[in-house]
């Protein structure tokens, strides 16, 4: 990604959150959240609006003081050792903004002045395709250009950890995918990434592990494929049979979790075993499956299944 010396990963997690609690006006927003993040991974935090995602990361960043619980970032307490934490953690806030008349160059130089040993911002700007925009004022940048600038500002202090909160919200599909590639480059450079998002495709592509937060608690923590595997039916088979199928034969298919009939079309939720069994059943019954579709469950399906009340 850029020219900096990244500390080697250790056996200790780079971030540890233990029994975190935070309330506002007597309402628990974060209620006993615990997880750890390994150095060098992209760790996703997903949840519905108001689930406690942003409050959790703001506590990690030291922007909010927890009511109780323990947080360590590279062994440091974000509250009592906040200045030291700012030297190992960079962040892009959910509501990031800059003064409209500030140029890209001025923003990069200003943020560089905050650190004793900042990165050279010129190669960083070049890698993020900002060199041609150095004299452009912030108010004149596109959404994607602003996001690239925020990534640069989050990285300019040579952090070991960077927090990206709803980074691609509002971007068009091309700008979003370009930003995903940048995030992968950041991780490949040795920086640990905490990614807060509600875009399932983004989380499924980028994250090594994901914590699903609902009602202030972690409802699941696993790899994207592990979360998808927990859904009620990880494979969906749909088709229109050329002749009626026996209901009893369908309901006894191995691995089947659900059957839905709509007009003449049948939709089955199950497993790979279900797919093989239904194909065998169709062959034995000499029935043709018109418009046969077989699809794996997505992180969207897992999210809806695992966060439902």
PDB file of N, CA and C in Angstrom, residues 140-225:
ATOM      1  N   UNK A 140     -15.486  20.364  -3.912  1.00  0.00           N
ATOM      2  CA  UNK A 140     -15.557  20.054  -5.336  1.00  0.00           C
ATOM      3  C   UNK A 140     -15.259  18.606  -5.673  1.00  0.00           C
ATOM      4  N   UNK A 141     -15.030  17.768  -4.654  1.00  0.00           N
ATOM      5  CA  UNK A 141     -14.734  16.353  -4.890  1.00  0.00           C
ATOM      6  C   UNK A 141     -16.014  15.543  -5.046  1.00  0.00           C
ATOM      7  N   UNK A 142     -15.925  14.464  -5.829  1.00  0.00           N
ATOM      8  CA  UNK A 142     -17.041  13.521  -5.929  1.00  0.00           C
ATOM      9  C   UNK A 142     -17.095  12.679  -4.665  1.00  0.00           C
ATOM     10  N   UNK A 143     -18.178  11.908  -4.516  1.00  0.00           N
ATOM     11  CA  UNK A 143     -18.322  11.052  -3.350  1.00  0.00           C
ATOM     12  C   UNK A 143     -17.190  10.051  -3.222  1.00  0.00           C
ATOM     13  N   UNK A 144     -16.806   9.429  -4.331  1.00  0.00           N
ATOM     14  CA  UNK A 144     -15.725   8.461  -4.306  1.00  0.00           C
ATOM     15  C   UNK A 144     -14.386   9.102  -3.990  1.00  0.00           C
ATOM     16  N   UNK A 145     -14.147  10.305  -4.510  1.00  0.00           N
ATOM     17  CA  UNK A 145     -12.904  11.016  -4.226  1.00  0.00           C
ATOM     18  C   UNK A 145     -12.820  11.407  -2.751  1.00  0.00           C
ATOM     19  N   UNK A 146     -13.931  11.824  -2.176  1.00  0.00           N
ATOM     20  CA  UNK A 146     -13.950  12.149  -0.746  1.00  0.00           C
ATOM     21  C   UNK A 146     -13.619  10.916   0.098  1.00  0.00           C
ATOM     22  N   UNK A 147     -14.174   9.774  -0.285  1.00  0.00           N
ATOM     23  CA  UNK A 147     -13.911   8.557   0.476  1.00  0.00           C
ATOM     24  C   UNK A 147     -12.440   8.158   0.377  1.00  0.00           C
ATOM     25  N   UNK A 148     -11.835   8.328  -0.811  1.00  0.00           N
ATOM     26  CA  UNK A 148     -10.414   8.019  -0.957  1.00  0.00           C
ATOM     27  C   UNK A 148      -9.573   8.957  -0.096  1.00  0.00           C
ATOM     28  N   UNK A 149      -9.984  10.222  -0.021  1.00  0.00           N
ATOM     29  CA  UNK A 149      -9.267  11.171   0.835  1.00  0.00           C
ATOM     30  C   UNK A 149      -9.393  10.777   2.301  1.00  0.00           C
ATOM     31  N   UNK A 150     -10.583  10.346   2.729  1.00  0.00           N
ATOM     32  CA  UNK A 150     -10.765   9.929   4.125  1.00  0.00           C
ATOM     33  C   UNK A 150      -9.907   8.704   4.456  1.00  0.00           C
ATOM     34  N   UNK A 151      -9.768   7.787   3.484  1.00  0.00           N
ATOM     35  CA  UNK A 151      -8.879   6.633   3.701  1.00  0.00           C
ATOM     36  C   UNK A 151      -7.444   7.123   3.881  1.00  0.00           C
ATOM     37  N   UNK A 152      -7.014   8.065   3.032  1.00  0.00           N
ATOM     38  CA  UNK A 152      -5.665   8.610   3.149  1.00  0.00           C
ATOM     39  C   UNK A 152      -5.451   9.263   4.515  1.00  0.00           C
ATOM     40  N   UNK A 153      -6.419  10.034   4.971  1.00  0.00           N
ATOM     41  CA  UNK A 153      -6.293  10.720   6.259  1.00  0.00           C
ATOM     42  C   UNK A 153      -6.276   9.725   7.415  1.00  0.00           C
ATOM     43  N   UNK A 154      -7.009   8.607   7.259  1.00  0.00           N
ATOM     44  CA  UNK A 154      -7.020   7.581   8.302  1.00  0.00           C
ATOM     45  C   UNK A 154      -5.698   6.829   8.361  1.00  0.00           C
ATOM     46  N   UNK A 155      -4.972   6.783   7.224  1.00  0.00           N
ATOM     47  CA  UNK A 155      -3.730   6.021   7.152  1.00  0.00           C
ATOM     48  C   UNK A 155      -2.476   6.857   7.350  1.00  0.00           C
ATOM     49  N   UNK A 156      -2.627   8.171   7.332  1.00  0.00           N
ATOM     50  CA  UNK A 156      -1.452   9.042   7.265  1.00  0.00           C
ATOM     51  C   UNK A 156      -0.593   8.961   8.523  1.00  0.00           C
ATOM     52  N   UNK A 157      -1.165   8.525   9.642  1.00  0.00           N
ATOM     53  CA  UNK A 157      -0.394   8.372  10.871  1.00  0.00           C
ATOM     54  C   UNK A 157       0.289   7.030  11.000  1.00  0.00           C
ATOM     55  N   UNK A 158       0.304   6.230   9.920  1.00  0.00           N
ATOM     56  CA  UNK A 158       0.915   4.888   9.919  1.00  0.00           C
ATOM     57  C   UNK A 158       0.332   4.014  11.024  1.00  0.00           C
ATOM     58  N   UNK A 159      -0.997   3.863  11.077  1.00  0.00           N
ATOM     59  CA  UNK A 159      -1.616   3.088  12.159  1.00  0.00           C
ATOM     60  C   UNK A 159      -1.451   1.588  11.959  1.00  0.00           C
ATOM     61  N   UNK A 160      -1.571   0.858  13.057  1.00  0.00           N
ATOM     62  CA  UNK A 160      -1.634  -0.596  12.988  1.00  0.00           C
ATOM     63  C   UNK A 160      -3.071  -1.056  12.772  1.00  0.00           C
ATOM     64  N   UNK A 161      -4.018  -0.218  13.151  1.00  0.00           N
ATOM     65  CA  UNK A 161      -5.448  -0.529  13.026  1.00  0.00           C
ATOM     66  C   UNK A 161      -6.143   0.663  12.392  1.00  0.00           C
ATOM     67  N   UNK A 162      -7.075   0.403  11.474  1.00  0.00           N
ATOM     68  CA  UNK A 162      -7.889   1.479  10.929  1.00  0.00           C
ATOM     69  C   UNK A 162      -9.353   1.071  11.027  1.00  0.00           C
ATOM     70  N   UNK A 163     -10.196   2.014  11.474  1.00  0.00           N
ATOM     71  CA  UNK A 163     -11.640   1.783  11.593  1.00  0.00           C
ATOM     72  C   UNK A 163     -12.335   2.526  10.466  1.00  0.00           C
ATOM     73  N   UNK A 164     -13.110   1.797   9.673  1.00  0.00           N
ATOM     74  CA  UNK A 164     -13.853   2.371   8.546  1.00  0.00           C
ATOM     75  C   UNK A 164     -15.337   2.161   8.803  1.00  0.00           C
ATOM     76  N   UNK A 165     -16.067   3.252   9.043  1.00  0.00           N
ATOM     77  CA  UNK A 165     -17.469   3.185   9.452  1.00  0.00           C
ATOM     78  C   UNK A 165     -18.368   3.634   8.315  1.00  0.00           C
ATOM     79  N   UNK A 166     -19.109   2.675   7.725  1.00  0.00           N
ATOM     80  CA  UNK A 166     -20.043   2.948   6.619  1.00  0.00           C
ATOM     81  C   UNK A 166     -19.321   3.688   5.487  1.00  0.00           C
ATOM     82  N   UNK A 167     -18.164   3.181   5.106  1.00  0.00           N
ATOM     83  CA  UNK A 167     -17.286   3.879   4.167  1.00  0.00           C
ATOM     84  C   UNK A 167     -17.894   4.064   2.783  1.00  0.00           C
ATOM     85  N   UNK A 168     -18.668   3.083   2.302  1.00  0.00           N
ATOM     86  CA  UNK A 168     -19.135   3.136   0.904  1.00  0.00           C
ATOM     87  C   UNK A 168     -20.612   3.498   0.776  1.00  0.00           C
ATOM     88  N   UNK A 169     -21.240   3.909   1.870  1.00  0.00           N
ATOM     89  CA  UNK A 169     -22.644   4.309   1.804  1.00  0.00           C
ATOM     90  C   UNK A 169     -22.802   5.490   0.846  1.00  0.00           C
ATOM     91  N   UNK A 170     -23.735   5.369  -0.097  1.00  0.00           N
ATOM     92  CA  UNK A 170     -24.004   6.456  -1.030  1.00  0.00           C
ATOM     93  C   UNK A 170     -23.146   6.453  -2.276  1.00  0.00           C
ATOM     94  N   UNK A 171     -22.177   5.544  -2.381  1.00  0.00           N
ATOM     95  CA  UNK A 171     -21.335   5.498  -3.571  1.00  0.00           C
ATOM     96  C   UNK A 171     -22.014   4.693  -4.673  1.00  0.00           C
ATOM     97  N   UNK A 172     -21.701   5.026  -5.938  1.00  0.00           N
ATOM     98  CA  UNK A 172     -22.226   4.239  -7.041  1.00  0.00           C
ATOM     99  C   UNK A 172     -21.465   2.912  -7.102  1.00  0.00           C
ATOM    100  N   UNK A 173     -21.989   1.919  -7.820  1.00  0.00           N
ATOM    101  CA  UNK A 173     -21.370   0.585  -7.826  1.00  0.00           C
ATOM    102  C   UNK A 173     -19.903   0.579  -8.227  1.00  0.00           C
ATOM    103  N   UNK A 174     -19.504   1.404  -9.212  1.00  0.00           N
ATOM    104  CA  UNK A 174     -18.102   1.428  -9.632  1.00  0.00           C
ATOM    105  C   UNK A 174     -17.210   1.984  -8.539  1.00  0.00           C
ATOM    106  N   UNK A 175     -17.621   3.100  -7.940  1.00  0.00           N
ATOM    107  CA  UNK A 175     -16.828   3.712  -6.868  1.00  0.00           C
ATOM    108  C   UNK A 175     -16.759   2.784  -5.660  1.00  0.00           C
ATOM    109  N   UNK A 176     -17.854   2.060  -5.403  1.00  0.00           N
ATOM    110  CA  UNK A 176     -17.868   1.138  -4.263  1.00  0.00           C
ATOM    111  C   UNK A 176     -16.859   0.014  -4.473  1.00  0.00           C
ATOM    112  N   UNK A 177     -16.831  -0.552  -5.668  1.00  0.00           N
ATOM    113  CA  UNK A 177     -15.894  -1.653  -5.924  1.00  0.00           C
ATOM    114  C   UNK A 177     -14.449  -1.162  -5.930  1.00  0.00           C
ATOM    115  N   UNK A 178     -14.214   0.050  -6.412  1.00  0.00           N
ATOM    116  CA  UNK A 178     -12.866   0.620  -6.339  1.00  0.00           C
ATOM    117  C   UNK A 178     -12.434   0.765  -4.888  1.00  0.00           C
ATOM    118  N   UNK A 179     -13.364   1.198  -4.044  1.00  0.00           N
ATOM    119  CA  UNK A 179     -13.060   1.370  -2.619  1.00  0.00           C
ATOM    120  C   UNK A 179     -12.780   0.030  -1.964  1.00  0.00           C
ATOM    121  N   UNK A 180     -13.509  -1.017  -2.362  1.00  0.00           N
ATOM    122  CA  UNK A 180     -13.253  -2.361  -1.827  1.00  0.00           C
ATOM    123  C   UNK A 180     -11.818  -2.796  -2.134  1.00  0.00           C
ATOM    124  N   UNK A 181     -11.368  -2.516  -3.353  1.00  0.00           N
ATOM    125  CA  UNK A 181     -10.000  -2.884  -3.713  1.00  0.00           C
ATOM    126  C   UNK A 181      -8.992  -2.134  -2.852  1.00  0.00           C
ATOM    127  N   UNK A 182      -9.291  -0.879  -2.547  1.00  0.00           N
ATOM    128  CA  UNK A 182      -8.406  -0.093  -1.682  1.00  0.00           C
ATOM    129  C   UNK A 182      -8.349  -0.683  -0.281  1.00  0.00           C
ATOM    130  N   UNK A 183      -9.500  -1.121   0.236  1.00  0.00           N
ATOM    131  CA  UNK A 183      -9.534  -1.719   1.573  1.00  0.00           C
ATOM    132  C   UNK A 183      -8.697  -3.001   1.602  1.00  0.00           C
ATOM    133  N   UNK A 184      -8.799  -3.798   0.545  1.00  0.00           N
ATOM    134  CA  UNK A 184      -7.983  -5.018   0.456  1.00  0.00           C
ATOM    135  C   UNK A 184      -6.494  -4.672   0.413  1.00  0.00           C
ATOM    136  N   UNK A 185      -6.141  -3.590  -0.283  1.00  0.00           N
ATOM    137  CA  UNK A 185      -4.749  -3.153  -0.322  1.00  0.00           C
ATOM    138  C   UNK A 185      -4.271  -2.725   1.062  1.00  0.00           C
ATOM    139  N   UNK A 186      -5.150  -2.043   1.797  1.00  0.00           N
ATOM    140  CA  UNK A 186      -4.804  -1.606   3.156  1.00  0.00           C
ATOM    141  C   UNK A 186      -4.492  -2.824   4.023  1.00  0.00           C
ATOM    142  N   UNK A 187      -5.352  -3.841   3.965  1.00  0.00           N
ATOM    143  CA  UNK A 187      -5.112  -5.064   4.733  1.00  0.00           C
ATOM    144  C   UNK A 187      -3.829  -5.760   4.280  1.00  0.00           C
ATOM    145  N   UNK A 188      -3.597  -5.817   2.964  1.00  0.00           N
ATOM    146  CA  UNK A 188      -2.414  -6.488   2.447  1.00  0.00           C
ATOM    147  C   UNK A 188      -1.128  -5.777   2.859  1.00  0.00           C
ATOM    148  N   UNK A 189      -1.226  -4.485   3.197  1.00  0.00           N
ATOM    149  CA  UNK A 189      -0.047  -3.744   3.651  1.00  0.00           C
ATOM    150  C   UNK A 189       0.284  -4.037   5.105  1.00  0.00           C
ATOM    151  N   UNK A 190      -0.567  -4.800   5.789  1.00  0.00           N
ATOM    152  CA  UNK A 190      -0.310  -5.179   7.167  1.00  0.00           C
ATOM    153  C   UNK A 190      -1.164  -4.477   8.188  1.00  0.00           C
ATOM    154  N   UNK A 191      -2.081  -3.628   7.741  1.00  0.00           N
ATOM    155  CA  UNK A 191      -2.945  -2.888   8.659  1.00  0.00           C
ATOM    156  C   UNK A 191      -4.208  -3.698   8.957  1.00  0.00           C
ATOM    157  N   UNK A 192      -4.557  -3.798  10.221  1.00  0.00           N
ATOM    158  CA  UNK A 192      -5.801  -4.450  10.619  1.00  0.00           C
ATOM    159  C   UNK A 192      -6.966  -3.503  10.356  1.00  0.00           C
ATOM    160  N   UNK A 193      -8.054  -4.026   9.811  1.00  0.00           N
ATOM    161  CA  UNK A 193      -9.199  -3.192   9.448  1.00  0.00           C
ATOM    162  C   UNK A 193     -10.436  -3.628  10.233  1.00  0.00           C
ATOM    163  N   UNK A 194     -11.082  -2.667  10.885  1.00  0.00           N
ATOM    164  CA  UNK A 194     -12.418  -2.891  11.433  1.00  0.00           C
ATOM    165  C   UNK A 194     -13.389  -2.192  10.503  1.00  0.00           C
ATOM    166  N   UNK A 195     -14.274  -2.962   9.895  1.00  0.00           N
ATOM    167  CA  UNK A 195     -15.187  -2.448   8.883  1.00  0.00           C
ATOM    168  C   UNK A 195     -16.617  -2.502   9.405  1.00  0.00           C
ATOM    169  N   UNK A 196     -17.210  -1.330   9.608  1.00  0.00           N
ATOM    170  CA  UNK A 196     -18.614  -1.242  10.014  1.00  0.00           C
ATOM    171  C   UNK A 196     -19.432  -0.988   8.763  1.00  0.00           C
ATOM    172  N   UNK A 197     -20.385  -1.858   8.481  1.00  0.00           N
ATOM    173  CA  UNK A 197     -21.152  -1.737   7.239  1.00  0.00           C
ATOM    174  C   UNK A 197     -22.526  -2.365   7.393  1.00  0.00           C
ATOM    175  N   UNK A 198     -23.436  -1.960   6.514  1.00  0.00           N
ATOM    176  CA  UNK A 198     -24.722  -2.656   6.424  1.00  0.00           C
ATOM    177  C   UNK A 198     -24.902  -3.228   5.020  1.00  0.00           C
ATOM    178  N   UNK A 199     -23.833  -3.179   4.213  1.00  0.00           N
ATOM    179  CA  UNK A 199     -23.876  -3.717   2.849  1.00  0.00           C
ATOM    180  C   UNK A 199     -23.355  -5.152   2.887  1.00  0.00           C
ATOM    181  N   UNK A 200     -24.259  -6.107   2.710  1.00  0.00           N
ATOM    182  CA  UNK A 200     -23.900  -7.508   2.886  1.00  0.00           C
ATOM    183  C   UNK A 200     -22.874  -7.990   1.861  1.00  0.00           C
ATOM    184  N   UNK A 201     -23.021  -7.554   0.617  1.00  0.00           N
ATOM    185  CA  UNK A 201     -22.069  -7.963  -0.424  1.00  0.00           C
ATOM    186  C   UNK A 201     -20.663  -7.494  -0.052  1.00  0.00           C
ATOM    187  N   UNK A 202     -20.576  -6.298   0.507  1.00  0.00           N
ATOM    188  CA  UNK A 202     -19.294  -5.746   0.933  1.00  0.00           C
ATOM    189  C   UNK A 202     -18.665  -6.597   2.032  1.00  0.00           C
ATOM    190  N   UNK A 203     -19.461  -6.930   3.033  1.00  0.00           N
ATOM    191  CA  UNK A 203     -18.958  -7.732   4.148  1.00  0.00           C
ATOM    192  C   UNK A 203     -18.565  -9.126   3.689  1.00  0.00           C
ATOM    193  N   UNK A 204     -19.365  -9.725   2.810  1.00  0.00           N
ATOM    194  CA  UNK A 204     -19.081 -11.086   2.352  1.00  0.00           C
ATOM    195  C   UNK A 204     -17.797 -11.138   1.545  1.00  0.00           C
ATOM    196  N   UNK A 205     -17.537 -10.094   0.770  1.00  0.00           N
ATOM    197  CA  UNK A 205     -16.313 -10.078  -0.041  1.00  0.00           C
ATOM    198  C   UNK A 205     -15.074  -9.777   0.799  1.00  0.00           C
ATOM    199  N   UNK A 206     -15.164  -8.828   1.722  1.00  0.00           N
ATOM    200  CA  UNK A 206     -13.966  -8.295   2.364  1.00  0.00           C
ATOM    201  C   UNK A 206     -13.584  -8.956   3.682  1.00  0.00           C
ATOM    202  N   UNK A 207     -14.565  -9.337   4.475  1.00  0.00           N
ATOM    203  CA  UNK A 207     -14.280  -9.662   5.881  1.00  0.00           C
ATOM    204  C   UNK A 207     -13.757 -11.080   6.078  1.00  0.00           C
ATOM    205  N   UNK A 208     -12.768 -11.198   6.960  1.00  0.00           N
ATOM    206  CA  UNK A 208     -12.299 -12.513   7.391  1.00  0.00           C
ATOM    207  C   UNK A 208     -13.261 -13.092   8.423  1.00  0.00           C
ATOM    208  N   UNK A 209     -13.729 -12.234   9.332  1.00  0.00           N
ATOM    209  CA  UNK A 209     -14.744 -12.630  10.315  1.00  0.00           C
ATOM    210  C   UNK A 209     -15.727 -11.484  10.497  1.00  0.00           C
ATOM    211  N   UNK A 210     -16.922 -11.825  10.959  1.00  0.00           N
ATOM    212  CA  UNK A 210     -17.982 -10.830  11.111  1.00  0.00           C
ATOM    213  C   UNK A 210     -18.670 -11.033  12.454  1.00  0.00           C
ATOM    214  N   UNK A 211     -18.899  -9.915  13.157  1.00  0.00           N
ATOM    215  CA  UNK A 211     -19.739  -9.935  14.353  1.00  0.00           C
ATOM    216  C   UNK A 211     -21.074  -9.301  13.997  1.00  0.00           C
ATOM    217  N   UNK A 212     -22.153 -10.060  14.171  1.00  0.00           N
ATOM    218  CA  UNK A 212     -23.504  -9.519  13.981  1.00  0.00           C
ATOM    219  C   UNK A 212     -23.992  -8.981  15.315  1.00  0.00           C
ATOM    220  N   UNK A 213     -24.330  -7.691  15.351  1.00  0.00           N
ATOM    221  CA  UNK A 213     -24.802  -7.063  16.577  1.00  0.00           C
ATOM    222  C   UNK A 213     -26.283  -6.745  16.444  1.00  0.00           C
ATOM    223  N   UNK A 214     -27.047  -7.168  17.441  1.00  0.00           N
ATOM    224  CA  UNK A 214     -28.478  -6.884  17.477  1.00  0.00           C
ATOM    225  C   UNK A 214     -28.906  -6.541  18.884  1.00  0.00           C
ATOM    226  N   UNK A 215     -29.614  -5.417  19.023  1.00  0.00           N
ATOM    227  CA  UNK A 215     -30.100  -4.972  20.329  1.00  0.00           C
ATOM    228  C   UNK A 215     -28.972  -4.896  21.360  1.00  0.00           C
ATOM    229  N   UNK A 216     -27.827  -4.400  20.905  1.00  0.00           N
ATOM    230  CA  UNK A 216     -26.712  -4.167  21.805  1.00  0.00           C
ATOM    231  C   UNK A 216     -25.902  -5.395  22.169  1.00  0.00           C
ATOM    232  N   UNK A 217     -26.214  -6.547  21.579  1.00  0.00           N
ATOM    233  CA  UNK A 217     -25.493  -7.776  21.887  1.00  0.00           C
ATOM    234  C   UNK A 217     -24.981  -8.416  20.597  1.00  0.00           C
ATOM    235  N   UNK A 218     -23.967  -9.262  20.724  1.00  0.00           N
ATOM    236  CA  UNK A 218     -23.500 -10.030  19.571  1.00  0.00           C
ATOM    237  C   UNK A 218     -24.380 -11.258  19.417  1.00  0.00           C
ATOM    238  N   UNK A 219     -25.072 -11.332  18.288  1.00  0.00           N
ATOM    239  CA  UNK A 219     -25.950 -12.472  18.034  1.00  0.00           C
ATOM    240  C   UNK A 219     -25.217 -13.600  17.325  1.00  0.00           C
ATOM    241  N   UNK A 220     -24.110 -13.291  16.647  1.00  0.00           N
ATOM    242  CA  UNK A 220     -23.306 -14.325  15.992  1.00  0.00           C
ATOM    243  C   UNK A 220     -21.949 -13.743  15.656  1.00  0.00           C
ATOM    244  N   UNK A 221     -20.930 -14.596  15.667  1.00  0.00           N
ATOM    245  CA  UNK A 221     -19.572 -14.183  15.292  1.00  0.00           C
ATOM    246  C   UNK A 221     -18.918 -15.357  14.586  1.00  0.00           C
ATOM    247  N   UNK A 222     -18.603 -15.148  13.312  1.00  0.00           N
ATOM    248  CA  UNK A 222     -18.066 -16.256  12.518  1.00  0.00           C
ATOM    249  C   UNK A 222     -17.488 -15.696  11.228  1.00  0.00           C
ATOM    250  N   UNK A 223     -16.920 -16.582  10.410  1.00  0.00           N
ATOM    251  CA  UNK A 223     -16.527 -16.200   9.056  1.00  0.00           C
ATOM    252  C   UNK A 223     -17.789 -15.981   8.229  1.00  0.00           C
ATOM    253  N   UNK A 224     -17.701 -15.253   7.105  1.00  0.00           N
ATOM    254  CA  UNK A 224     -18.890 -15.097   6.261  1.00  0.00           C
ATOM    255  C   UNK A 224     -19.501 -16.437   5.859  1.00  0.00           C
ATOM    256  N   UNK A 225     -18.674 -17.407   5.461  1.00  0.00           N
ATOM    257  CA  UNK A 225     -19.217 -18.708   5.063  1.00  0.00           C
ATOM    258  C   UNK A 225     -19.805 -19.442   6.256  1.00  0.00           C
TER     259      UNK A 225
END
